[in-house]
CSV table of C-alpha atoms in Angstrom, one decimal:
chain,number,residue,atom,x,y,z
A,20,MET,CA,94.8,91.9,113.8
A,21,LEU,CA,93.0,95.0,115.1
A,22,ARG,CA,91.7,95.4,118.6
A,23,PRO,CA,89.0,98.0,118.1
A,24,LEU,CA,88.6,100.6,120.8
A,25,ARG,CA,85.0,101.0,121.6
A,26,ILE,CA,83.9,104.5,122.0
A,27,LEU,CA,80.3,104.9,123.0
A,28,LEU,CA,79.0,107.9,121.1
A,29,SER,CA,75.7,107.4,122.7
A,30,ALA,CA,77.3,107.8,126.1
A,31,THR,CA,76.8,111.6,125.8
A,32,LYS,CA,73.2,110.9,125.6
A,33,CYS,CA,70.7,109.1,127.8
A,34,PRO,CA,69.2,105.7,127.2
A,35,PRO,CA,66.4,105.6,124.8
A,36,THR,CA,63.8,105.8,127.6
A,37,ARG,CA,65.1,109.1,128.7
A,38,ARG,CA,65.5,111.3,125.6
A,39,HIS,CA,65.0,114.6,127.5
A,40,CYS,CA,67.2,114.3,130.5
A,41,SER,CA,69.6,116.7,132.2
A,42,PHE,CA,73.4,117.3,132.1
A,43,VAL,CA,73.5,115.7,135.5
A,44,SER,CA,71.7,112.5,134.4
A,45,ARG,CA,73.9,112.1,131.2
A,46,THR,CA,77.1,112.7,133.4
A,47,ARG,CA,76.0,110.2,135.9
A,48,TYR,CA,75.1,107.5,133.1
A,49,VAL,CA,78.7,107.9,131.6
A,50,ASN,CA,80.2,107.7,134.9
A,51,ARG,CA,78.2,104.3,135.5
A,52,LEU,CA,79.7,102.9,132.3
A,53,LYS,CA,83.2,103.6,133.6
A,54,GLU,CA,82.6,102.1,136.9
A,55,ASP,CA,80.1,99.1,136.1
A,56,ASP,CA,81.4,96.5,133.9
A,57,ALA,CA,78.0,95.1,133.4
A,58,SER,CA,76.5,98.3,132.3
A,59,CYS,CA,79.3,99.0,129.9
A,60,VAL,CA,78.9,95.6,128.3
A,61,ALA,CA,75.1,96.3,127.9
A,62,ALA,CA,75.9,99.6,126.4
A,63,LEU,CA,78.3,98.1,123.9
A,64,GLN,CA,75.7,96.0,122.3
A,65,ASN,CA,74.4,99.0,120.5
A,66,GLY,CA,77.6,101.3,120.6
A,67,ARG,CA,79.4,102.6,117.6
A,68,ILE,CA,83.1,101.7,117.2
A,69,PHE,CA,86.1,103.8,116.1
A,70,LEU,CA,88.8,101.6,114.7
A,71,PHE,CA,92.6,102.3,115.2
A,72,HIS,CA,95.5,100.4,113.8
A,73,ARG,CA,98.9,101.1,115.4
A,74,LEU,CA,97.2,104.3,116.9
A,75,SER,CA,96.1,105.5,113.4
A,76,PRO,CA,92.2,106.0,113.3
A,77,LEU,CA,90.1,104.8,110.4
A,78,LEU,CA,88.7,107.7,108.5
A,79,HIS,CA,87.1,108.6,105.2
A,80,ARG,CA,87.0,111.8,103.2
A,81,THR,CA,83.9,113.8,102.9
A,82,ASP,CA,82.4,115.6,99.9
A,83,ARG,CA,83.9,118.8,101.3
A,84,GLY,CA,87.5,117.4,101.4
A,85,THR,CA,87.5,117.0,105.1
A,86,LEU,CA,87.9,113.8,107.1
A,87,ARG,CA,85.4,112.0,109.6
A,88,PRO,CA,85.8,108.8,111.4
A,89,ALA,CA,84.6,105.7,109.6
A,90,ALA,CA,82.5,104.2,112.6
A,91,PHE,CA,80.8,101.0,112.1
A,92,ILE,CA,78.7,98.8,114.3
A,93,SER,CA,80.4,95.4,114.9
A,94,SER,CA,82.4,93.4,117.4
A,95,GLY,CA,85.3,91.1,116.9
A,96,GLU,CA,88.5,91.6,115.0
A,97,LEU,CA,89.4,92.4,111.3
A,98,ASP,CA,92.8,92.9,109.7
A,99,GLN,CA,93.9,96.2,108.4
A,100,ALA,CA,93.0,95.6,104.7
A,101,ALA,CA,89.7,94.1,105.5
A,102,ALA,CA,88.7,97.1,107.8
A,103,GLU,CA,89.6,99.6,105.2
A,104,GLU,CA,87.6,97.9,102.5
A,105,GLU,CA,84.6,97.2,104.8
A,106,CYS,CA,84.4,100.8,105.9
A,107,LYS,CA,85.6,102.5,102.9
A,108,GLY,CA,88.3,104.4,104.6
A,109,ASN,CA,91.9,104.4,105.5
A,110,PHE,CA,93.9,104.3,108.6
A,111,VAL,CA,95.6,107.9,108.7
A,112,ASP,CA,98.2,109.1,111.0
A,113,LEU,CA,96.3,111.4,113.5
A,114,ARG,CA,98.9,114.2,113.3
A,115,LYS,CA,98.1,114.7,109.6
A,116,ALA,CA,94.5,114.0,109.9
A,117,PHE,CA,93.7,116.3,112.8
A,118,PHE,CA,93.7,119.3,110.8
A,119,LEU,CA,90.9,118.0,108.6
A,120,LEU,CA,88.7,116.5,111.2
A,121,THR,CA,85.6,118.7,111.8
A,122,GLY,CA,83.1,119.3,114.6
A,123,ALA,CA,83.2,117.1,117.8
A,124,GLU,CA,84.7,114.2,116.1
A,125,GLY,CA,88.3,115.6,116.3
A,126,PRO,CA,88.3,115.7,120.1
A,127,LEU,CA,86.7,112.2,120.2
A,128,VAL,CA,89.2,110.6,117.9
A,129,ALA,CA,92.0,112.3,120.0
A,130,LYS,CA,90.6,111.0,123.3
A,131,GLY,CA,90.5,107.5,121.7
A,132,GLN,CA,94.0,107.5,120.6
A,133,ALA,CA,95.1,108.9,123.9
A,134,LEU,CA,93.4,106.0,125.9
A,135,LEU,CA,94.9,103.5,123.6
A,136,ARG,CA,98.4,104.7,124.0
A,137,TRP,CA,98.1,104.8,127.8
A,138,HIS,CA,96.9,101.3,127.8
A,139,GLN,CA,99.9,100.3,125.6
A,140,THR,CA,102.4,102.0,127.8
A,141,SER,CA,100.8,100.9,131.1
A,142,ARG,CA,100.6,97.1,131.0
A,143,PHE,CA,102.8,96.7,134.0
A,144,CYS,CA,102.8,98.1,137.6
A,145,SER,CA,105.4,100.5,138.2
A,146,ALA,CA,105.7,99.2,141.9
A,147,THR,CA,105.8,95.5,141.4
A,148,GLY,CA,106.5,94.9,137.7
A,149,GLN,CA,103.5,92.7,137.6
A,150,PRO,CA,100.8,92.8,134.7
A,151,THR,CA,98.0,95.3,135.1
A,152,LEU,CA,94.5,94.4,133.9
A,153,ARG,CA,91.9,96.9,132.3
A,154,ASN,CA,88.3,97.2,133.3
A,155,GLN,CA,85.6,96.9,130.8
A,156,ALA,CA,85.4,100.5,129.9
A,157,GLY,CA,89.1,100.9,129.8
A,158,SER,CA,89.0,103.8,132.3
A,159,GLN,CA,91.5,102.2,134.8
A,160,ARG,CA,93.9,99.4,135.2
A,161,LEU,CA,94.7,97.2,138.2
A,162,CYS,CA,97.8,95.6,139.3
A,163,SER,CA,97.2,91.8,139.6
A,164,SER,CA,99.6,91.6,142.5
A,165,SER,CA,99.3,94.6,144.8
A,166,GLY,CA,95.8,95.9,143.9
A,167,ILE,CA,97.1,99.3,142.9
A,168,VAL,CA,94.7,101.1,140.6
A,169,TYR,CA,96.2,103.2,137.8
A,170,TYR,CA,94.1,105.9,135.9
A,171,PRO,CA,94.9,107.7,132.6
A,172,LYS,CA,97.1,110.7,133.3
A,173,MET,CA,97.7,114.0,131.3
A,174,SER,CA,100.8,116.1,131.4
A,175,PRO,CA,100.0,119.9,132.0
A,176,VAL,CA,101.2,122.3,129.2
A,177,VAL,CA,100.8,126.0,129.2
A,178,ILE,CA,99.9,127.7,125.7
A,179,VAL,CA,100.0,131.3,125.5
A,180,LEU,CA,99.2,134.1,123.0
A,181,VAL,CA,101.5,136.9,123.6
A,182,SER,CA,100.4,140.4,122.5
A,183,ASP,CA,102.2,144.0,122.5
A,184,GLY,CA,98.8,145.6,122.2
A,185,LYS,CA,98.6,145.6,118.3
A,186,ARG,CA,100.4,142.6,117.3
A,187,CYS,CA,100.4,139.0,118.4
A,188,LEU,CA,103.4,136.6,118.7
A,189,LEU,CA,103.3,133.2,117.0
A,190,GLY,CA,106.1,130.6,116.5
A,191,ARG,CA,106.7,127.3,114.7
A,192,GLN,CA,108.8,124.2,115.5
A,193,SER,CA,110.6,122.4,112.8
A,194,SER,CA,108.2,119.4,113.3
A,195,PHE,CA,105.2,121.6,112.3
A,196,PRO,CA,103.7,121.2,108.8
A,197,ARG,CA,105.1,123.7,106.3
A,198,GLY,CA,103.9,127.2,106.9
A,199,MET,CA,102.0,126.6,110.0
A,200,TYR,CA,102.4,128.9,113.0
A,201,SER,CA,100.9,128.7,116.5
A,202,ALA,CA,100.9,130.1,120.0
A,203,LEU,CA,103.8,129.5,122.2
A,204,ALA,CA,103.6,126.3,124.4
A,205,GLY,CA,105.7,124.4,126.9
A,206,PHE,CA,105.4,121.7,129.6
A,207,CYS,CA,105.0,122.8,133.3
A,208,ASP,CA,107.9,121.8,135.3
A,209,MET,CA,107.4,119.9,138.7
A,210,GLY,CA,106.5,122.4,141.3
A,211,GLU,CA,105.5,125.2,138.9
A,212,SER,CA,102.4,127.3,139.1
A,213,LEU,CA,100.7,127.9,135.7
A,214,GLU,CA,102.0,131.5,135.8
A,215,GLU,CA,105.5,130.5,136.6
A,216,ALA,CA,105.6,128.1,133.8
A,217,LEU,CA,104.2,130.6,131.3
A,218,CYS,CA,106.8,133.4,132.2
A,219,ARG,CA,109.7,130.9,132.0
A,220,GLU,CA,108.5,129.6,128.6
A,221,VAL,CA,108.1,132.9,127.1
A,222,ALA,CA,111.6,134.1,128.4
A,223,GLU,CA,113.3,130.9,127.2
A,224,GLU,CA,111.7,130.6,123.8
A,225,VAL,CA,111.7,134.3,122.7
A,226,GLY,CA,113.5,136.5,125.2
A,227,LEU,CA,110.5,138.5,126.4
A,228,GLU,CA,109.4,139.3,129.9
A,229,VAL,CA,105.5,139.0,130.5
A,230,GLN,CA,103.7,142.0,132.1
A,231,SER,CA,100.3,140.5,132.6
A,232,ILE,CA,98.4,137.2,132.1
A,233,SER,CA,94.8,136.3,131.7
A,234,TYR,CA,93.4,132.8,131.8
A,235,SER,CA,91.3,131.6,128.6
A,236,SER,CA,90.3,128.0,128.7
A,237,SER,CA,91.7,124.4,128.7
A,238,GLN,CA,91.7,121.5,126.4
A,239,HIS,CA,93.1,117.9,126.1
A,240,TRP,CA,95.6,117.7,123.4
A,241,PRO,CA,97.0,114.2,122.1
A,242,PHE,CA,100.4,115.4,120.8
A,243,PRO,CA,103.0,114.4,121.6
A,244,HIS,CA,101.2,112.1,124.0
A,245,SER,CA,98.4,113.1,126.3
A,246,SER,CA,98.6,116.7,127.2
A,247,PHE,CA,96.4,119.0,129.2
A,248,MET,CA,96.5,122.4,127.5
A,249,LEU,CA,96.0,125.5,129.7
A,250,GLY,CA,95.4,128.4,127.5
A,251,CYS,CA,96.3,132.0,128.4
A,252,HIS,CA,96.8,135.5,127.0
A,253,ALA,CA,99.8,137.5,128.0
A,254,SER,CA,100.9,141.1,127.2
A,255,VAL,CA,104.5,142.4,127.0
A,256,SER,CA,105.5,146.2,127.0
A,257,PRO,CA,105.4,147.8,123.6
A,258,ALA,CA,108.7,149.2,124.3
A,259,HIS,CA,110.3,145.8,124.7
A,260,THR,CA,109.3,143.5,121.9
A,261,GLN,CA,112.6,142.8,120.3
A,262,LEU,CA,112.6,138.9,119.8
A,263,ASN,CA,115.7,136.7,120.9
A,264,VAL,CA,114.6,133.3,119.5
A,265,ASP,CA,116.0,130.2,121.0
A,266,HIS,CA,116.4,128.1,117.9
A,267,THR,CA,116.9,124.9,119.9
A,268,GLU,CA,113.2,125.4,120.8
A,269,LEU,CA,111.8,127.1,117.9
A,270,GLU,CA,112.4,127.2,114.2
A,271,ASP,CA,111.0,130.6,113.9
A,272,ALA,CA,108.9,133.2,115.8
A,273,ARG,CA,107.6,136.6,114.7
A,274,TRP,CA,104.9,139.3,115.3
A,275,PHE,CA,101.8,139.3,113.3
A,276,SER,CA,99.4,142.1,112.5
A,277,LEU,CA,95.6,141.8,112.7
A,278,GLU,CA,95.5,141.9,108.9
A,279,GLU,CA,98.1,139.0,108.7
A,280,ILE,CA,96.1,137.0,111.2
A,281,THR,CA,93.0,137.6,109.3
A,282,SER,CA,94.5,136.4,106.1
A,283,ALA,CA,95.9,133.2,107.7
A,284,LEU,CA,92.6,132.3,109.1
A,285,GLN,CA,91.1,132.2,105.7
A,286,VAL,CA,93.3,129.0,104.8
A,287,LYS,CA,90.9,126.4,105.7
A,288,THR,CA,93.0,123.3,104.7
A,289,PRO,CA,96.8,122.6,104.9
A,290,PRO,CA,98.5,123.7,101.6
A,291,ARG,CA,99.8,121.0,99.5
A,292,ARG,CA,103.4,120.5,98.7
A,293,ALA,CA,103.1,122.0,95.1
A,294,ASP,CA,101.1,125.0,96.4
A,295,PRO,CA,103.1,128.4,97.0
A,296,PRO,CA,104.3,129.1,100.6
A,297,VAL,CA,101.3,130.4,102.9
A,298,THR,CA,100.9,131.2,106.5
A,299,TRP,CA,98.2,129.1,108.1
A,300,LEU,CA,97.0,128.5,111.7
A,301,PRO,CA,96.0,125.5,113.9
A,302,PRO,CA,92.5,123.9,113.2
A,303,LYS,CA,89.2,125.3,114.9
A,304,HIS,CA,89.2,122.5,117.5
A,305,ALA,CA,92.6,123.5,118.7
A,306,ILE,CA,93.1,125.8,121.7
A,307,ALA,CA,95.5,127.9,119.8
A,308,ASN,CA,93.0,128.7,117.1
A,309,ARG,CA,90.7,129.9,119.9
A,310,LEU,CA,93.3,132.1,121.5
A,311,ILE,CA,94.0,133.7,118.2
A,312,ARG,CA,90.3,134.3,117.5
A,313,GLU,CA,89.8,135.8,120.9
A,314,TRP,CA,92.8,138.2,120.3
A,315,MET,CA,91.4,139.1,116.9
A,316,ASP,CA,88.0,139.8,118.4
A,317,GLN,CA,89.4,142.0,121.0
A,318,GLN,CA,91.5,143.9,118.5
A,319,GLY,CA,88.3,144.5,116.4
A,320,ARG,CA,86.6,145.9,119.5
A,321,HIS,CA,89.4,148.3,120.2
A,322,ARG,CA,89.3,149.5,116.6
A,323,ASP,CA,85.5,150.1,116.9
A,324,GLY,CA,86.1,152.1,120.0
A,325,GLU,CA,88.5,154.3,118.2
């Protein structure tokens, strides 16, 4: 049986009587849903529901070949086959589906899965061993014995696009889909700053010493669990670009020219098994894609200046 996670798509909007409200009003409304069980129950009466089965979201394929959540308005429980038939979709592993989700729906599904996983792994208090109880919105869990309140956590991860001035460095792990390359990434160690973690990861994985760092942006990422991705650009000396790849960390890493990156960005969907080998990049809603496009834009400006 399925226990649907109810994500309030309308929570990013205001109640019907306040259609033109400000960002502050919307933010306070969402916060009230997290803190006030009664408000959350009332909002759920008209909320849309994303269904998950064993952490796989219910999705259906669009006419363009992409995927989108098969949301429906209901409450109660359905078995897997009944839910797929009712919603004309399938439960798809998020690792496979994430590359085909479009727009704002990808991050929404990722958030839903992350919250479900956290609830599954946080059913007992780490101090007392007693069961924890979730509130209506699922934004916290309370130890039934000690009163300790637990909130969802994310692990900090640094992700960096390294450049030598004319090329960018991408790598791939053996777990990546065939042909996909991405920016280098690694978890921050206890006590490390963002800069220290970045320099260590680049040195460990490809044997390069970073000269300068600039921050780009951040993003929640659902893999392998719930990660907080801190995206940066880094430069290395053009005179010291010889790679020494740690193959316990990466299957491969190499430098890419602007032309190669431009070509890889033209691949809109993951190639099928029968297709010839091709290099492709993470989807648009991945921070790695954003870093790569920022670098590409910068290279274009430099060329225009020349």
